[in-house]
mmCIF file of C-alpha atoms and ligand atoms in Angstrom:
data_model
loop_
_atom_site.group_PDB
_atom_site.id
_atom_site.type_symbol
_atom_site.label_atom_id
_atom_site.label_comp_id
_atom_site.label_asym_id
_atom_site.label_seq_id
_atom_site.Cartn_x
_atom_site.Cartn_y
_atom_site.Cartn_z
ATOM 1 C CA UNK A 181 18.661 5.764 -5.469
ATOM 2 C CA UNK A 182 18.188 8.449 -2.854
ATOM 3 C CA UNK A 183 19.912 8.381 0.502
ATOM 4 C CA UNK A 184 17.854 7.485 3.531
ATOM 5 C CA UNK A 185 20.541 8.798 5.888
ATOM 6 C CA UNK A 186 22.982 11.488 4.924
ATOM 7 C CA UNK A 187 25.400 13.226 7.255
ATOM 8 C CA UNK A 188 27.484 16.243 6.326
ATOM 9 C CA UNK A 189 30.689 16.962 8.242
ATOM 10 C CA UNK A 190 29.160 15.550 11.390
ATOM 11 C CA UNK A 191 31.554 16.124 14.275
ATOM 12 C CA UNK A 192 31.744 15.633 18.019
ATOM 13 C CA UNK A 193 34.441 17.123 20.176
ATOM 14 C CA UNK A 194 34.868 16.466 23.878
ATOM 15 C CA UNK A 195 36.976 19.319 25.261
ATOM 16 C CA UNK A 196 40.210 19.013 23.259
ATOM 17 C CA UNK A 197 39.475 15.535 21.908
ATOM 18 C CA UNK A 198 37.630 15.013 18.619
ATOM 19 C CA UNK A 199 35.812 11.687 18.634
ATOM 20 C CA UNK A 200 33.973 12.186 15.316
ATOM 21 C CA UNK A 201 35.642 14.390 12.730
ATOM 22 C CA UNK A 202 33.708 15.720 9.709
ATOM 23 C CA UNK A 203 31.951 12.463 8.982
ATOM 24 C CA UNK A 204 29.862 12.443 5.782
ATOM 25 C CA UNK A 205 27.873 9.264 5.336
ATOM 26 C CA UNK A 206 25.640 8.336 2.407
ATOM 27 C CA UNK A 207 23.302 5.504 3.286
ATOM 28 C CA UNK A 208 20.942 4.392 0.550
ATOM 29 C CA UNK A 209 17.340 3.477 1.126
ATOM 30 C CA UNK A 210 16.986 -0.278 1.542
ATOM 31 C CA UNK A 211 20.701 -0.869 2.058
ATOM 32 C CA UNK A 212 22.498 -2.673 4.854
ATOM 33 C CA UNK A 213 25.310 -0.301 5.699
ATOM 34 C CA UNK A 214 28.192 -1.862 7.595
ATOM 35 C CA UNK A 215 29.844 0.770 9.765
ATOM 36 C CA UNK A 216 33.284 -0.604 10.477
ATOM 37 C CA UNK A 217 36.149 0.561 12.616
ATOM 38 C CA UNK A 218 38.314 -0.418 15.588
ATOM 39 C CA UNK A 219 37.240 0.238 19.155
ATOM 40 C CA UNK A 220 37.261 3.940 19.889
ATOM 41 C CA UNK A 221 36.925 4.916 16.203
ATOM 42 C CA UNK A 222 33.735 6.919 16.798
ATOM 43 C CA UNK A 223 31.013 4.504 15.676
ATOM 44 C CA UNK A 224 28.823 4.707 18.782
ATOM 45 C CA UNK A 225 29.234 8.471 19.030
ATOM 46 C CA UNK A 226 28.110 8.883 15.402
ATOM 47 C CA UNK A 227 25.102 6.639 15.949
ATOM 48 C CA UNK A 228 24.169 8.435 19.157
ATOM 49 C CA UNK A 229 24.149 11.729 17.292
ATOM 50 C CA UNK A 230 21.782 10.272 14.684
ATOM 51 C CA UNK A 231 19.482 9.276 17.533
ATOM 52 C CA UNK A 232 19.653 12.660 19.202
ATOM 53 C CA UNK A 233 21.314 11.106 22.262
ATOM 54 C CA UNK A 234 24.308 13.401 22.070
ATOM 55 C CA UNK A 235 24.527 16.758 20.324
ATOM 56 C CA UNK A 236 26.877 17.284 17.366
ATOM 57 C CA UNK A 237 29.468 20.026 17.826
ATOM 58 C CA UNK A 238 29.526 20.600 14.063
ATOM 59 C CA UNK A 239 27.868 19.421 10.866
ATOM 60 C CA UNK A 240 24.338 18.229 10.257
ATOM 61 C CA UNK A 241 22.332 15.331 8.925
ATOM 62 C CA UNK A 242 19.139 14.407 7.134
ATOM 63 C CA UNK A 243 17.107 11.269 7.596
ATOM 64 C CA UNK A 244 14.419 10.496 5.022
ATOM 65 C CA UNK A 245 14.540 14.127 3.922
ATOM 66 C CA UNK A 246 13.954 15.346 7.483
ATOM 67 C CA UNK A 247 16.595 17.634 8.939
ATOM 68 C CA UNK A 248 18.156 17.523 12.385
ATOM 69 C CA UNK A 249 17.571 19.253 14.786
ATOM 70 C CA UNK A 250 14.366 20.842 13.456
ATOM 71 C CA UNK A 251 12.601 17.538 12.730
ATOM 72 C CA UNK A 252 14.112 15.651 15.671
ATOM 73 C CA UNK A 253 10.896 14.069 16.922
ATOM 74 C CA UNK A 254 9.749 12.985 13.465
ATOM 75 C CA UNK A 255 13.186 11.527 12.779
ATOM 76 C CA UNK A 256 13.089 9.474 15.965
ATOM 77 C CA UNK A 257 9.751 7.975 14.998
ATOM 78 C CA UNK A 258 11.378 6.465 11.924
ATOM 79 C CA UNK A 259 14.236 4.746 13.721
ATOM 80 C CA UNK A 260 14.408 1.596 15.768
ATOM 81 C CA UNK A 261 17.664 1.377 17.651
ATOM 82 C CA UNK A 262 19.891 -0.913 19.583
ATOM 83 C CA UNK A 263 22.777 0.975 21.175
ATOM 84 C CA UNK A 264 25.356 -0.829 23.274
ATOM 85 C CA UNK A 265 24.002 -3.637 25.462
ATOM 86 C CA UNK A 266 20.335 -2.912 26.022
ATOM 87 C CA UNK A 267 19.186 -3.444 29.585
ATOM 88 C CA UNK A 268 15.915 -4.982 30.656
ATOM 89 C CA UNK A 269 14.065 -5.490 33.904
ATOM 90 C CA UNK A 270 15.297 -8.933 34.980
ATOM 91 C CA UNK A 271 12.181 -9.773 36.987
ATOM 92 C CA UNK A 272 9.769 -9.003 34.161
ATOM 93 C CA UNK A 273 9.157 -11.303 31.223
ATOM 94 C CA UNK A 274 10.442 -10.504 27.751
ATOM 95 C CA UNK A 275 6.931 -9.573 26.749
ATOM 96 C CA UNK A 276 6.402 -7.279 29.752
ATOM 97 C CA UNK A 277 9.684 -5.549 29.030
ATOM 98 C CA UNK A 278 8.623 -4.867 25.463
ATOM 99 C CA UNK A 279 5.209 -3.740 26.600
ATOM 100 C CA UNK A 280 6.751 -0.938 28.675
ATOM 101 C CA UNK A 281 8.559 0.410 25.611
ATOM 102 C CA UNK A 282 5.457 -0.140 23.486
ATOM 103 C CA UNK A 283 3.408 2.073 25.797
ATOM 104 C CA UNK A 284 6.023 4.806 25.823
ATOM 105 C CA UNK A 285 5.955 4.782 22.031
ATOM 106 C CA UNK A 286 2.161 4.760 21.971
ATOM 107 C CA UNK A 287 1.936 1.687 19.751
ATOM 108 C CA UNK A 288 -0.927 -0.845 19.601
ATOM 109 C CA UNK A 289 -0.737 -3.881 21.919
ATOM 110 C CA UNK A 290 -0.333 -6.228 18.966
ATOM 111 C CA UNK A 291 3.066 -4.715 18.113
ATOM 112 C CA UNK A 292 4.703 -6.626 21.006
ATOM 113 C CA UNK A 293 3.734 -10.047 19.662
ATOM 114 C CA UNK A 294 4.671 -8.981 16.153
ATOM 115 C CA UNK A 295 8.153 -7.927 17.273
ATOM 116 C CA UNK A 296 8.658 -11.149 19.268
ATOM 117 C CA UNK A 297 7.601 -13.118 16.210
ATOM 118 C CA UNK A 298 10.065 -11.235 13.985
ATOM 119 C CA UNK A 299 13.028 -12.196 16.178
ATOM 120 C CA UNK A 300 11.835 -15.758 16.831
ATOM 121 C CA UNK A 301 11.109 -15.252 20.525
ATOM 122 C CA UNK A 302 7.352 -15.892 20.483
ATOM 123 C CA UNK A 303 7.524 -19.054 22.543
ATOM 124 C CA UNK A 304 9.772 -17.423 25.146
ATOM 125 C CA UNK A 305 7.785 -14.206 25.557
ATOM 126 C CA UNK A 306 6.510 -15.245 28.983
ATOM 127 C CA UNK A 307 9.902 -16.211 30.360
ATOM 128 C CA UNK A 308 11.615 -13.835 32.820
ATOM 129 C CA UNK A 309 14.291 -11.721 31.151
ATOM 130 C CA UNK A 310 16.860 -12.869 33.727
ATOM 131 C CA UNK A 311 16.390 -16.433 32.497
ATOM 132 C CA UNK A 312 17.219 -15.470 28.893
ATOM 133 C CA UNK A 313 20.522 -16.567 27.374
ATOM 134 C CA UNK A 314 22.798 -13.826 26.045
ATOM 135 C CA UNK A 315 21.618 -14.552 22.495
ATOM 136 C CA UNK A 316 17.991 -14.267 23.574
ATOM 137 C CA UNK A 317 18.731 -10.963 25.321
ATOM 138 C CA UNK A 318 20.268 -9.619 22.117
ATOM 139 C CA UNK A 319 17.190 -10.765 20.212
ATOM 140 C CA UNK A 320 14.957 -9.075 22.770
ATOM 141 C CA UNK A 321 17.006 -5.938 22.166
ATOM 142 C CA UNK A 322 16.335 -6.293 18.454
ATOM 143 C CA UNK A 323 12.656 -6.879 19.136
ATOM 144 C CA UNK A 324 12.486 -3.593 21.049
ATOM 145 C CA UNK A 325 14.155 -1.859 18.085
ATOM 146 C CA UNK A 326 11.544 -3.401 15.789
ATOM 147 C CA UNK A 327 8.476 -2.318 17.744
ATOM 148 C CA UNK A 328 6.168 -0.567 15.330
ATOM 149 C CA UNK A 329 8.273 -1.768 12.357
ATOM 150 C CA UNK A 330 10.268 1.397 11.720
ATOM 151 C CA UNK A 331 11.724 1.946 8.218
ATOM 152 C CA UNK A 332 15.228 2.442 9.653
ATOM 153 C CA UNK A 333 17.237 0.376 12.117
ATOM 154 C CA UNK A 334 20.397 1.551 13.844
ATOM 155 C CA UNK A 335 22.216 -1.360 15.440
ATOM 156 C CA UNK A 336 25.401 -0.736 17.398
ATOM 157 C CA UNK A 337 27.481 -3.914 17.547
ATOM 158 C CA UNK A 338 24.449 -6.162 18.023
ATOM 159 C CA UNK A 339 26.574 -9.311 17.962
ATOM 160 C CA UNK A 340 28.949 -8.147 20.686
ATOM 161 C CA UNK A 341 29.665 -10.939 23.134
ATOM 162 C CA UNK A 342 27.742 -13.587 21.216
ATOM 163 C CA UNK A 343 29.106 -17.016 20.339
ATOM 164 C CA UNK A 344 29.510 -17.917 16.623
ATOM 165 C CA UNK A 345 26.061 -19.477 16.521
ATOM 166 C CA UNK A 346 24.462 -16.367 18.011
ATOM 167 C CA UNK A 347 26.344 -14.186 15.522
ATOM 168 C CA UNK A 348 25.014 -16.243 12.609
ATOM 169 C CA UNK A 349 21.488 -15.960 14.008
ATOM 170 C CA UNK A 350 21.629 -12.172 14.255
ATOM 171 C CA UNK A 351 23.130 -11.941 10.772
ATOM 172 C CA UNK A 352 20.318 -14.038 9.359
ATOM 173 C CA UNK A 353 17.745 -11.942 11.159
ATOM 174 C CA UNK A 354 19.175 -8.674 9.816
ATOM 175 C CA UNK A 355 19.209 -10.093 6.300
ATOM 176 C CA UNK A 356 15.626 -11.386 6.571
ATOM 177 C CA UNK A 357 14.340 -8.069 7.913
ATOM 178 C CA UNK A 358 16.009 -6.148 5.142
ATOM 179 C CA UNK A 359 14.655 -8.485 2.457
ATOM 180 C CA UNK A 360 11.172 -8.784 3.869
ATOM 181 C CA UNK A 361 10.415 -5.137 4.463
ATOM 182 C CA UNK A 362 13.207 -3.251 2.712
ATOM 183 C CA UNK A 363 14.290 -1.704 6.030
ATOM 184 C CA UNK A 364 17.393 0.469 5.807
ATOM 185 C CA UNK A 365 19.881 -0.885 8.324
ATOM 186 C CA UNK A 366 22.933 0.857 9.751
ATOM 187 C CA UNK A 367 24.931 -1.734 11.666
ATOM 188 C CA UNK A 368 28.320 -1.323 13.299
ATOM 189 C CA UNK A 369 31.092 -3.756 14.051
ATOM 190 C CA UNK A 370 34.823 -3.728 14.706
ATOM 191 C CA UNK A 371 35.196 -6.901 12.685
ATOM 192 C CA UNK A 372 34.803 -6.940 8.873
ATOM 193 C CA UNK A 373 34.133 -10.664 8.633
ATOM 194 C CA UNK A 374 31.061 -10.281 10.760
ATOM 195 C CA UNK A 375 29.369 -8.017 8.221
ATOM 196 C CA UNK A 376 30.999 -9.264 5.042
ATOM 197 C CA UNK A 377 28.191 -11.693 4.336
ATOM 198 C CA UNK A 378 25.349 -9.257 4.793
ATOM 199 C CA UNK A 379 26.271 -5.618 4.160
ATOM 200 C CA UNK A 380 25.506 -4.071 0.777
ATOM 201 C CA UNK A 381 27.691 -1.051 1.533
ATOM 202 C CA UNK A 382 30.461 -0.184 3.936
ATOM 203 C CA UNK A 383 31.780 2.883 5.692
ATOM 204 C CA UNK A 384 35.191 2.519 7.294
ATOM 205 C CA UNK A 385 35.950 4.840 10.176
ATOM 206 C CA UNK A 386 39.225 5.292 12.030
ATOM 207 C CA UNK A 387 40.104 7.876 14.700
ATOM 208 C CA UNK A 388 36.914 9.762 13.928
ATOM 209 C CA UNK A 389 37.581 9.995 10.174
ATOM 210 C CA UNK A 390 35.805 8.216 7.352
ATOM 211 C CA UNK A 391 38.516 6.373 5.489
ATOM 212 C CA UNK A 392 36.306 5.050 2.697
ATOM 213 C CA UNK A 393 32.726 4.445 1.666
ATOM 214 C CA UNK A 394 32.443 1.500 -0.675
ATOM 215 C CA UNK A 395 29.850 -0.941 -2.031
ATOM 216 C CA UNK A 396 30.014 -4.688 -1.494
ATOM 217 C CA UNK A 397 30.868 -5.226 -5.178
ATOM 218 C CA UNK A 398 33.645 -2.623 -5.155
ATOM 219 C CA UNK A 399 35.123 -4.061 -1.981
ATOM 220 C CA UNK A 400 35.146 -7.563 -3.408
ATOM 221 C CA UNK A 401 36.780 -6.568 -6.664
ATOM 222 C CA UNK A 402 39.450 -4.758 -4.630
ATOM 223 C CA UNK A 403 40.044 -7.865 -2.544
ATOM 224 C CA UNK A 404 40.255 -9.974 -5.728
ATOM 225 C CA UNK A 405 42.790 -7.558 -7.236
ATOM 226 C CA UNK A 406 44.929 -7.776 -4.128
ATOM 227 C CA UNK A 407 44.782 -11.577 -4.125
ATOM 228 C CA UNK A 408 45.762 -11.700 -7.803
ATOM 229 C CA UNK A 409 48.749 -9.463 -7.167
ATOM 230 C CA UNK A 410 49.880 -11.734 -4.359
ATOM 231 C CA UNK A 411 49.638 -14.858 -6.540
ATOM 232 C CA UNK A 412 51.786 -13.225 -9.236
HETATM 233 P P1 ADP B 703 33.464 3.134 18.996
HETATM 234 O O1 ADP B 703 32.005 3.001 19.186
HETATM 235 O O2 ADP B 703 33.900 3.174 17.569
HETATM 236 O O3 ADP B 703 34.246 2.131 19.776
HETATM 237 P P2 ADP B 703 33.076 5.604 20.483
HETATM 238 O O4 ADP B 703 32.206 6.425 19.608
HETATM 239 O O5 ADP B 703 32.448 4.925 21.619
HETATM 240 O O6 ADP B 703 33.900 4.577 19.580
HETATM 241 O O7 ADP B 703 34.217 6.516 21.067
HETATM 242 C C1 ADP B 703 35.035 7.339 20.241
HETATM 243 C C2 ADP B 703 36.041 8.072 21.118
HETATM 244 O O8 ADP B 703 35.354 9.050 21.877
HETATM 245 C C3 ADP B 703 36.758 7.178 22.113
HETATM 246 O O9 ADP B 703 38.104 7.570 22.190
HETATM 247 C C4 ADP B 703 36.030 7.439 23.401
HETATM 248 O O10 ADP B 703 36.886 7.240 24.497
HETATM 249 C C5 ADP B 703 35.637 8.903 23.248
HETATM 250 N N1 ADP B 703 34.420 9.235 24.005
HETATM 251 C C6 ADP B 703 33.205 8.656 23.868
HETATM 252 N N2 ADP B 703 32.302 9.210 24.708
HETATM 253 C C7 ADP B 703 32.979 10.160 25.401
HETATM 254 C C8 ADP B 703 32.617 11.105 26.424
HETATM 255 N N3 ADP B 703 31.367 11.160 26.899
HETATM 256 N N4 ADP B 703 33.586 11.939 26.877
HETATM 257 C C9 ADP B 703 34.835 11.896 26.383
HETATM 258 N N5 ADP B 703 35.248 11.041 25.426
HETATM 259 C C10 ADP B 703 34.334 10.191 24.936
HETATM 260 MG MG1 MG B 704 30.973 1.524 20.198
#
Protein backbone atom coordinates (compact mmCIF):
# COMPACT_ATOMS: atom_id res chain seq x y z
CA UNK A 1 0.00 0.00 0.00
CA UNK A 2 1.35 3.43 -0.81
CA UNK A 3 2.05 6.05 1.81
CA UNK A 4 -0.34 8.95 2.10
CA UNK A 5 2.13 10.93 4.21
CA UNK A 6 5.85 10.45 4.00
CA UNK A 7 8.46 12.62 5.67
CA UNK A 8 12.18 12.37 5.03
CA UNK A 9 14.62 13.62 7.67
CA UNK A 10 12.19 16.32 8.68
CA UNK A 11 13.86 18.58 11.22
CA UNK A 12 13.18 21.75 13.17
CA UNK A 13 15.81 23.61 15.10
CA UNK A 14 15.17 26.63 17.29
CA UNK A 15 18.51 28.41 17.71
CA UNK A 16 20.68 25.74 19.36
CA UNK A 17 17.79 23.45 20.29
CA UNK A 18 16.57 20.71 17.94
CA UNK A 19 12.91 19.96 18.57
CA UNK A 20 12.45 17.56 15.63
CA UNK A 21 15.49 15.62 14.49
CA UNK A 22 15.54 13.81 11.12
CA UNK A 23 12.06 12.39 11.46
CA UNK A 24 11.04 9.97 8.68
CA UNK A 25 7.42 8.90 8.92
CA UNK A 26 5.60 6.43 6.68
CA UNK A 27 1.86 6.76 7.01
CA UNK A 28 -0.21 4.43 4.86
CA UNK A 29 -3.35 5.46 3.07
CA UNK A 30 -6.40 4.58 5.15
CA UNK A 31 -4.42 3.98 8.33
CA UNK A 32 -4.89 5.45 11.78
CA UNK A 33 -1.37 6.41 12.76
CA UNK A 34 -0.82 6.91 16.47
CA UNK A 35 1.95 9.43 17.01
CA UNK A 36 3.15 8.79 20.53
CA UNK A 37 5.66 10.48 22.76
CA UNK A 38 6.03 12.32 26.07
CA UNK A 39 5.37 16.03 26.39
CA UNK A 40 8.02 18.01 24.57
CA UNK A 41 8.96 15.09 22.27
CA UNK A 42 8.23 17.09 19.10
CA UNK A 43 4.78 15.84 18.10
CA UNK A 44 3.10 19.23 17.69
CA UNK A 45 6.11 20.70 15.92
CA UNK A 46 6.10 17.82 13.41
CA UNK A 47 2.38 18.21 12.79
CA UNK A 48 2.70 21.97 12.40
CA UNK A 49 5.33 21.46 9.73
CA UNK A 50 2.99 19.13 7.83
CA UNK A 51 0.39 21.89 7.93
CA UNK A 52 2.79 24.56 6.79
CA UNK A 53 2.39 26.40 10.11
CA UNK A 54 6.10 26.35 10.83
CA UNK A 55 8.92 25.91 8.34
CA UNK A 56 11.23 22.88 8.50
CA UNK A 57 14.92 23.67 8.95
CA UNK A 58 15.83 20.45 7.12
CA UNK A 59 14.24 17.52 5.32
CA UNK A 60 11.08 17.36 3.26
CA UNK A 61 7.77 15.59 2.96
CA UNK A 62 5.18 14.38 0.50
CA UNK A 63 1.46 14.15 1.05
CA UNK A 64 -0.59 12.16 -1.46
CA UNK A 65 2.29 12.43 -3.91
CA UNK A 66 2.37 16.23 -3.57
CA UNK A 67 5.64 17.75 -2.43
CA UNK A 68 6.19 20.47 0.15
CA UNK A 69 6.79 23.39 -0.28
CA UNK A 70 5.98 23.50 -4.01
CA UNK A 71 2.46 22.07 -3.66
CA UNK A 72 1.73 23.71 -0.30
CA UNK A 73 -1.73 25.03 -1.16
CA UNK A 74 -2.88 21.78 -2.76
CA UNK A 75 -1.58 19.84 0.24
CA UNK A 76 -3.54 22.02 2.65
CA UNK A 77 -6.75 21.38 0.75
CA UNK A 78 -6.41 17.68 1.52
CA UNK A 79 -5.99 18.04 5.27
CA UNK A 80 -8.44 18.73 8.04
CA UNK A 81 -6.65 19.60 11.24
CA UNK A 82 -7.09 20.02 14.92
CA UNK A 83 -3.96 21.47 16.53
CA UNK A 84 -3.82 22.13 20.25
CA UNK A 85 -7.05 23.42 21.80
CA UNK A 86 -9.03 25.04 19.01
CA UNK A 87 -10.61 28.34 19.95
CA UNK A 88 -14.05 29.52 18.96
CA UNK A 89 -16.05 32.71 19.26
CA UNK A 90 -17.89 32.17 22.55
CA UNK A 91 -20.82 34.41 21.65
CA UNK A 92 -21.52 32.68 18.34
CA UNK A 93 -23.27 29.34 18.03
CA UNK A 94 -21.42 26.19 17.07
CA UNK A 95 -22.95 26.42 13.64
CA UNK A 96 -21.97 30.08 13.16
CA UNK A 97 -18.43 29.28 14.20
CA UNK A 98 -18.20 26.54 11.60
CA UNK A 99 -19.78 28.76 9.00
CA UNK A 100 -16.94 31.28 9.32
CA UNK A 101 -14.38 28.57 8.58
CA UNK A 102 -16.60 27.17 5.83
CA UNK A 103 -16.61 30.52 4.05
CA UNK A 104 -12.86 30.91 4.34
CA UNK A 105 -12.47 27.49 2.76
CA UNK A 106 -15.00 28.30 0.06
CA UNK A 107 -17.15 25.25 0.76
CA UNK A 108 -20.90 24.88 0.13
CA UNK A 109 -23.29 25.85 2.96
CA UNK A 110 -24.40 22.25 3.39
CA UNK A 111 -20.92 21.23 4.58
CA UNK A 112 -21.58 22.79 8.02
CA UNK A 113 -24.58 20.58 8.75
CA UNK A 114 -22.76 17.56 7.38
CA UNK A 115 -19.79 18.15 9.69
CA UNK A 116 -22.07 18.69 12.72
CA UNK A 117 -23.86 15.46 11.86
CA UNK A 118 -20.56 13.55 11.61
CA UNK A 119 -19.56 14.51 15.16
CA UNK A 120 -23.05 14.11 16.63
CA UNK A 121 -23.61 17.80 17.33
CA UNK A 122 -26.57 18.40 15.02
CA UNK A 123 -29.03 19.10 17.80
CA UNK A 124 -26.65 21.52 19.52
CA UNK A 125 -25.65 23.50 16.42
CA UNK A 126 -27.67 26.52 17.51
CA UNK A 127 -26.29 26.64 21.03
CA UNK A 128 -23.69 29.32 21.88
CA UNK A 129 -20.15 27.94 21.88
CA UNK A 130 -19.60 29.27 25.42
CA UNK A 131 -22.39 27.00 26.63
CA UNK A 132 -20.69 23.89 25.20
CA UNK A 133 -19.12 21.36 27.55
CA UNK A 134 -15.43 20.60 27.05
CA UNK A 135 -16.32 17.40 25.18
CA UNK A 136 -18.66 19.32 22.89
CA UNK A 137 -15.94 21.91 22.22
CA UNK A 138 -13.55 19.13 21.23
CA UNK A 139 -16.21 17.71 18.93
CA UNK A 140 -16.76 21.14 17.42
CA UNK A 141 -13.02 21.24 16.82
CA UNK A 142 -13.28 17.91 15.04
CA UNK A 143 -16.24 19.17 13.04
CA UNK A 144 -14.17 22.11 11.81
CA UNK A 145 -11.42 19.66 10.79
CA UNK A 146 -14.03 17.63 8.89
CA UNK A 147 -15.50 20.50 6.89
CA UNK A 148 -15.46 19.47 3.26
CA UNK A 149 -14.59 15.86 4.23
CA UNK A 150 -10.86 15.95 3.57
CA UNK A 151 -9.07 12.64 2.86
CA UNK A 152 -6.54 13.30 5.64
CA UNK A 153 -7.01 14.33 9.26
CA UNK A 154 -4.25 15.58 11.52
CA UNK A 155 -5.37 15.57 15.14
CA UNK A 156 -3.02 16.83 17.84
CA UNK A 157 -4.00 15.35 21.20
CA UNK A 158 -7.73 15.69 20.54
CA UNK A 159 -8.62 14.02 23.83
CA UNK A 160 -6.51 16.35 25.96
CA UNK A 161 -8.38 17.41 29.07
CA UNK A 162 -11.38 15.17 28.45
CA UNK A 163 -12.89 12.84 31.03
CA UNK A 164 -12.84 9.06 30.32
CA UNK A 165 -16.28 9.21 28.73
CA UNK A 166 -15.23 12.04 26.42
CA UNK A 167 -12.08 10.13 25.48
CA UNK A 168 -14.13 7.06 24.54
CA UNK A 169 -16.44 9.25 22.44
CA UNK A 170 -13.58 10.79 20.46
CA UNK A 171 -12.00 7.37 19.98
CA UNK A 172 -15.25 5.99 18.61
CA UNK A 173 -15.63 8.96 16.31
CA UNK A 174 -12.11 8.58 14.90
CA UNK A 175 -12.71 4.88 14.31
CA UNK A 176 -16.09 5.50 12.62
CA UNK A 177 -14.66 8.19 10.35
CA UNK A 178 -11.80 5.98 9.30
CA UNK A 179 -14.11 3.03 8.59
CA UNK A 180 -16.81 5.01 6.87
CA UNK A 181 -14.70 7.02 4.47
CA UNK A 182 -11.25 5.46 4.65
CA UNK A 183 -9.78 8.76 5.88
CA UNK A 184 -6.09 8.62 6.74
CA UNK A 185 -5.73 9.84 10.31
CA UNK A 186 -2.58 11.04 12.05
CA UNK A 187 -3.39 11.39 15.74
CA UNK A 188 -1.02 12.24 18.57
CA UNK A 189 -1.06 11.41 22.25
CA UNK A 190 1.37 11.15 25.14
CA UNK A 191 -0.48 8.10 26.41
CA UNK A 192 -0.31 4.73 24.60
CA UNK A 193 -3.47 3.34 26.17
CA UNK A 194 -5.49 6.11 24.64
CA UNK A 195 -4.65 5.01 21.10
CA UNK A 196 -4.10 1.31 21.68
CA UNK A 197 -7.67 0.46 20.80
CA UNK A 198 -7.83 2.40 17.57
CA UNK A 199 -4.46 2.91 15.87
CA UNK A 200 -3.43 0.57 13.06
CA UNK A 201 0.16 1.82 13.18
CA UNK A 202 2.36 3.67 15.62
CA UNK A 203 5.29 6.05 15.51
CA UNK A 204 7.10 6.58 18.79
CA UNK A 205 8.97 9.84 19.17
CA UNK A 206 11.26 10.92 21.98
CA UNK A 207 13.43 14.05 22.21
CA UNK A 208 12.79 14.76 18.54
CA UNK A 209 13.85 11.29 17.36
CA UNK A 210 11.69 8.52 15.97
CA UNK A 211 12.37 5.55 18.19
CA UNK A 212 10.25 3.06 16.25
CA UNK A 213 7.55 2.74 13.64
CA UNK A 214 5.47 -0.37 14.18
CA UNK A 215 2.11 -1.86 13.19
CA UNK A 216 -0.61 -2.75 15.69
CA UNK A 217 0.00 -6.47 15.10
CA UNK A 218 3.77 -6.17 15.58
CA UNK A 219 3.32 -4.15 18.75
CA UNK A 220 0.92 -6.69 20.20
CA UNK A 221 3.13 -9.66 19.46
CA UNK A 222 6.00 -7.79 21.14
CA UNK A 223 3.86 -7.15 24.20
CA UNK A 224 2.83 -10.83 24.26
CA UNK A 225 6.47 -11.92 24.06
CA UNK A 226 7.37 -9.68 26.96
CA UNK A 227 4.47 -11.00 29.05
CA UNK A 228 5.47 -14.60 28.32
CA UNK A 229 9.03 -13.92 29.41
CA UNK A 230 7.78 -12.45 32.66
CA UNK A 231 5.58 -15.48 33.40
CA UNK A 232 8.53 -17.83 32.88
P1 LIG B 1 5.01 17.79 21.98
O1 LIG B 1 3.91 18.25 21.10
O2 LIG B 1 5.50 16.41 21.68
O3 LIG B 1 4.69 17.96 23.43
P2 LIG B 1 6.39 20.11 20.89
O4 LIG B 1 6.52 19.81 19.44
O5 LIG B 1 5.33 21.04 21.30
O6 LIG B 1 6.29 18.73 21.70
O7 LIG B 1 7.75 20.70 21.41
C1 LIG B 1 9.00 20.05 21.18
C2 LIG B 1 10.10 20.87 21.83
O8 LIG B 1 10.28 22.07 21.09
C3 LIG B 1 9.80 21.29 23.26
O9 LIG B 1 10.98 21.19 24.02
C4 LIG B 1 9.36 22.72 23.12
O10 LIG B 1 9.65 23.44 24.28
C5 LIG B 1 10.19 23.19 21.93
N1 LIG B 1 9.54 24.28 21.19
C6 LIG B 1 8.32 24.23 20.60
N2 LIG B 1 8.02 25.39 19.98
C7 LIG B 1 9.09 26.20 20.20
C8 LIG B 1 9.42 27.55 19.82
N3 LIG B 1 8.57 28.29 19.09
N4 LIG B 1 10.63 28.03 20.21
C9 LIG B 1 11.49 27.28 20.92
N5 LIG B 1 11.25 26.01 21.31
C10 LIG B 1 10.07 25.48 20.95
MG1 LIG C 1 2.02 18.88 21.63
